[in-house]
Amino acid sequence: MKKTFSRRARVAAGGTVLAAVAAGTFGTVAANASAPDAARNAAVAAAPASEAGRRDTTTSTHLTIAAATEAAQAALKAAGKEGQRITVAVVDRNGNTILTMRGDGAGPQSYESAVKKAFTAVAWNAPTTELEGRLENAPNLKDIPGTLFLGGGVPVTAGKAPIAGIGVAGAPSGTLDEKFARAGAAAID
């Protein structure tokens, strides 16, 4: 039987590892989704020689707050053009909320739903409309804490790796929610 850890346990373990790496590593280079490839490559090349051959650390790409804000605003704008009142959530690779924006008149349930859709999309690196179909073969997926298998969540990737998730809730259908989430993702691609 495969043991799954709660979101809190995953976050705590990740924080501990991050603190240990940060305390023991000097000159670590972090790249973000908005940095050009040339700048990323130059930064990696500039790392101390002793770091170049290490196999016990990793470098990951993260979405900046500016990019997350741009994505959320694009989703809200797309929904506004169609007269829809939505909430948008953007989460990082670990499912932690970067930001949420609740549009004027969006229902109170839309906040939590948007966060859960964003988390679900990044956790499985797939749009939540695609994931809905998986429930037929594995109905217990819906019992995983923090997830919501309804249309409206899309992953944001760098290469093929998920770096964030965008969730939208409040439109009358998951199809519309996902359309607006895709508009957000397109704004930062």
CSV table of C-alpha atoms in Angstrom, one decimal:
chain,number,residue,atom,x,y,z
A,1,MET,CA,0.0,0.0,0.0
A,2,LYS,CA,1.4,3.4,-1.0
A,3,LYS,CA,1.5,5.9,1.8
A,4,THR,CA,0.5,9.4,1.0
A,5,PHE,CA,1.4,12.4,3.2
A,6,SER,CA,-0.9,15.3,4.0
A,7,ARG,CA,-0.2,18.6,2.4
A,8,ARG,CA,1.0,19.9,5.7
A,9,ALA,CA,3.5,17.1,6.1
A,10,ARG,CA,4.7,17.6,2.5
A,11,VAL,CA,5.1,21.4,3.1
A,12,ALA,CA,6.9,20.8,6.4
A,13,ALA,CA,9.3,18.3,4.9
A,14,GLY,CA,10.0,20.5,1.9
A,15,GLY,CA,10.6,23.5,4.2
A,16,THR,CA,13.1,21.5,6.3
A,17,VAL,CA,14.9,20.3,3.2
A,18,LEU,CA,15.0,23.8,1.8
A,19,ALA,CA,16.3,25.2,5.1
A,20,ALA,CA,19.1,22.6,5.2
A,21,VAL,CA,20.1,23.2,1.6
A,22,ALA,CA,20.0,27.0,2.1
A,23,ALA,CA,22.1,26.7,5.2
A,24,GLY,CA,24.7,24.4,3.7
A,25,THR,CA,24.9,25.8,0.2
A,26,PHE,CA,26.7,29.0,-0.8
A,27,GLY,CA,26.2,30.5,-4.3
A,28,THR,CA,23.1,28.6,-5.2
A,29,VAL,CA,21.5,30.1,-8.3
A,30,ALA,CA,17.7,30.2,-8.6
A,31,ALA,CA,16.0,30.8,-11.9
A,32,ASN,CA,12.5,32.0,-12.4
A,33,ALA,CA,10.0,31.5,-15.3
A,34,SER,CA,10.5,35.1,-16.5
A,35,ALA,CA,14.3,34.8,-16.9
A,36,PRO,CA,15.5,34.3,-20.5
A,37,ASP,CA,17.3,31.0,-21.2
A,38,ALA,CA,20.6,32.8,-21.9
A,39,ALA,CA,20.5,34.4,-18.5
A,40,ARG,CA,19.7,31.1,-16.8
A,41,ASN,CA,22.6,29.4,-18.6
A,42,ALA,CA,25.0,32.2,-17.7
A,43,ALA,CA,23.9,32.0,-14.0
A,44,VAL,CA,24.5,28.2,-13.9
A,45,ALA,CA,27.9,28.6,-15.6
A,46,ALA,CA,28.8,31.2,-13.0
A,47,ALA,CA,28.2,28.8,-10.1
A,48,PRO,CA,31.3,27.8,-8.2
A,49,ALA,CA,33.2,24.8,-9.7
A,50,SER,CA,32.6,22.8,-6.5
A,51,GLU,CA,28.8,23.2,-7.1
A,52,ALA,CA,28.9,22.1,-10.7
A,53,GLY,CA,29.4,18.4,-10.1
A,54,ARG,CA,27.1,18.1,-7.1
A,55,ARG,CA,24.4,15.5,-7.3
A,56,ASP,CA,22.7,16.1,-4.0
A,57,THR,CA,21.0,19.4,-4.9
A,58,THR,CA,18.6,20.5,-7.5
A,59,THR,CA,17.6,23.8,-9.1
A,60,SER,CA,14.0,24.5,-9.8
A,61,THR,CA,12.0,27.1,-11.7
A,62,HIS,CA,9.4,29.1,-9.9
A,63,LEU,CA,6.7,31.5,-11.1
A,64,THR,CA,7.3,35.1,-9.9
A,65,ILE,CA,4.6,37.1,-8.1
A,66,ALA,CA,4.6,39.5,-11.1
A,67,ALA,CA,3.9,36.6,-13.5
A,68,ALA,CA,1.3,35.2,-11.2
A,69,THR,CA,-0.4,38.6,-11.0
A,70,GLU,CA,-0.3,39.0,-14.7
A,71,ALA,CA,-1.9,35.5,-15.2
A,72,ALA,CA,-4.7,36.2,-12.7
A,73,GLN,CA,-5.5,39.6,-14.2
A,74,ALA,CA,-5.6,38.1,-17.7
A,75,ALA,CA,-8.1,35.4,-16.4
A,76,LEU,CA,-10.3,38.1,-14.7
A,77,LYS,CA,-10.2,40.2,-17.9
A,78,ALA,CA,-11.2,37.2,-20.1
A,79,ALA,CA,-14.1,36.4,-17.8
A,80,GLY,CA,-15.2,40.1,-17.6
A,81,LYS,CA,-15.5,40.2,-21.4
A,82,GLU,CA,-18.1,37.5,-21.1
A,83,GLY,CA,-19.8,39.0,-18.1
A,84,GLN,CA,-18.7,36.2,-15.7
A,85,ARG,CA,-17.8,36.8,-12.1
A,86,ILE,CA,-14.9,34.6,-11.0
A,87,THR,CA,-12.1,34.0,-8.6
A,88,VAL,CA,-8.6,33.1,-9.7
A,89,ALA,CA,-6.0,31.3,-7.7
A,90,VAL,CA,-2.3,30.8,-8.6
A,91,VAL,CA,-0.3,28.2,-6.7
A,92,ASP,CA,3.4,27.3,-6.9
A,93,ARG,CA,4.8,23.9,-7.8
A,94,ASN,CA,4.3,22.6,-4.3
A,95,GLY,CA,0.6,23.7,-4.2
A,96,ASN,CA,1.2,26.7,-2.0
A,97,THR,CA,-1.0,29.7,-2.9
A,98,ILE,CA,1.0,32.5,-4.5
A,99,LEU,CA,-2.1,34.7,-4.8
A,100,THR,CA,-5.9,34.8,-5.3
A,101,MET,CA,-8.0,37.5,-6.9
A,102,ARG,CA,-11.7,37.5,-6.3
A,103,GLY,CA,-13.5,39.4,-9.0
A,104,ASP,CA,-16.3,41.8,-8.2
A,105,GLY,CA,-19.4,39.9,-7.5
A,106,ALA,CA,-17.8,36.4,-7.4
A,107,GLY,CA,-19.6,34.0,-5.1
A,108,PRO,CA,-18.1,33.1,-1.7
A,109,GLN,CA,-17.6,29.4,-2.7
A,110,SER,CA,-15.4,30.4,-5.7
A,111,TYR,CA,-12.4,31.2,-3.5
A,112,GLU,CA,-11.8,27.8,-2.1
A,113,SER,CA,-12.8,26.0,-5.3
A,114,ALA,CA,-10.3,28.1,-7.3
A,115,VAL,CA,-7.4,27.2,-4.9
A,116,LYS,CA,-8.3,23.5,-5.0
A,117,LYS,CA,-8.5,23.5,-8.8
A,118,ALA,CA,-5.1,25.1,-9.1
A,119,PHE,CA,-3.6,22.7,-6.7
A,120,THR,CA,-5.1,19.7,-8.5
A,121,ALA,CA,-3.8,20.9,-11.9
A,122,VAL,CA,-0.2,21.4,-10.7
A,123,ALA,CA,-0.2,18.2,-8.6
A,124,TRP,CA,-1.1,16.0,-11.7
A,125,ASN,CA,0.4,18.4,-14.3
A,126,ALA,CA,-2.9,18.2,-16.3
A,127,PRO,CA,-6.0,20.3,-16.8
A,128,THR,CA,-8.7,19.4,-14.3
A,129,THR,CA,-11.2,18.7,-17.1
A,130,GLU,CA,-8.8,15.9,-18.2
A,131,LEU,CA,-8.5,14.7,-14.7
A,132,GLU,CA,-12.3,14.5,-14.3
A,133,GLY,CA,-12.3,11.5,-16.6
A,134,ARG,CA,-9.9,9.6,-14.4
A,135,LEU,CA,-12.4,9.5,-11.6
A,136,GLU,CA,-14.3,6.8,-13.5
A,137,ASN,CA,-11.4,4.4,-13.1
A,138,ALA,CA,-10.2,5.7,-9.7
A,139,PRO,CA,-13.1,7.2,-7.8
A,140,ASN,CA,-11.1,7.5,-4.6
A,141,LEU,CA,-8.9,10.3,-6.2
A,142,LYS,CA,-11.6,12.7,-5.2
A,143,ASP,CA,-10.8,11.9,-1.5
A,144,ILE,CA,-7.3,13.3,-1.7
A,145,PRO,CA,-7.2,16.4,0.6
A,146,GLY,CA,-7.0,19.8,-1.2
A,147,THR,CA,-8.1,18.5,-4.6
A,148,LEU,CA,-11.1,19.3,-6.7
A,149,PHE,CA,-11.7,17.3,-9.9
A,150,LEU,CA,-13.8,19.9,-11.7
A,151,GLY,CA,-13.0,21.9,-14.8
A,152,GLY,CA,-11.2,25.1,-14.2
A,153,GLY,CA,-7.6,24.3,-13.3
A,154,VAL,CA,-4.6,24.3,-15.7
A,155,PRO,CA,-0.9,23.7,-15.0
A,156,VAL,CA,1.8,26.2,-16.0
A,157,THR,CA,4.9,24.4,-17.2
A,158,ALA,CA,8.6,25.2,-17.9
A,159,GLY,CA,9.8,22.7,-20.3
A,160,LYS,CA,7.6,19.7,-19.4
A,161,ALA,CA,7.7,20.2,-15.7
A,162,PRO,CA,4.9,21.9,-13.8
A,163,ILE,CA,5.9,25.1,-12.0
A,164,ALA,CA,2.5,26.5,-11.0
A,165,GLY,CA,-1.2,25.9,-11.3
A,166,ILE,CA,-4.0,28.4,-12.2
A,167,GLY,CA,-7.5,27.7,-10.9
A,168,VAL,CA,-10.7,29.5,-11.8
A,169,ALA,CA,-14.1,29.1,-10.2
A,170,GLY,CA,-17.4,31.0,-10.4
A,171,ALA,CA,-18.5,30.7,-14.0
A,172,PRO,CA,-21.6,28.6,-14.7
A,173,SER,CA,-19.5,25.6,-16.0
A,174,GLY,CA,-16.1,24.1,-15.6
A,175,THR,CA,-15.6,24.5,-19.3
A,176,LEU,CA,-15.8,28.3,-19.0
A,177,ASP,CA,-13.7,28.3,-15.8
A,178,GLU,CA,-11.0,26.4,-17.7
A,179,LYS,CA,-11.2,28.7,-20.6
A,180,PHE,CA,-10.5,31.7,-18.3
A,181,ALA,CA,-7.6,29.7,-16.6
A,182,ARG,CA,-6.1,29.0,-20.0
A,183,ALA,CA,-6.3,32.8,-20.8
A,184,GLY,CA,-4.3,33.4,-17.6
A,185,ALA,CA,-1.7,30.8,-18.5
A,186,ALA,CA,-1.4,32.1,-22.0
A,187,ALA,CA,-0.6,35.6,-20.7
A,188,ILE,CA,2.7,34.3,-19.2
A,189,ASP,CA,3.8,31.7,-21.8
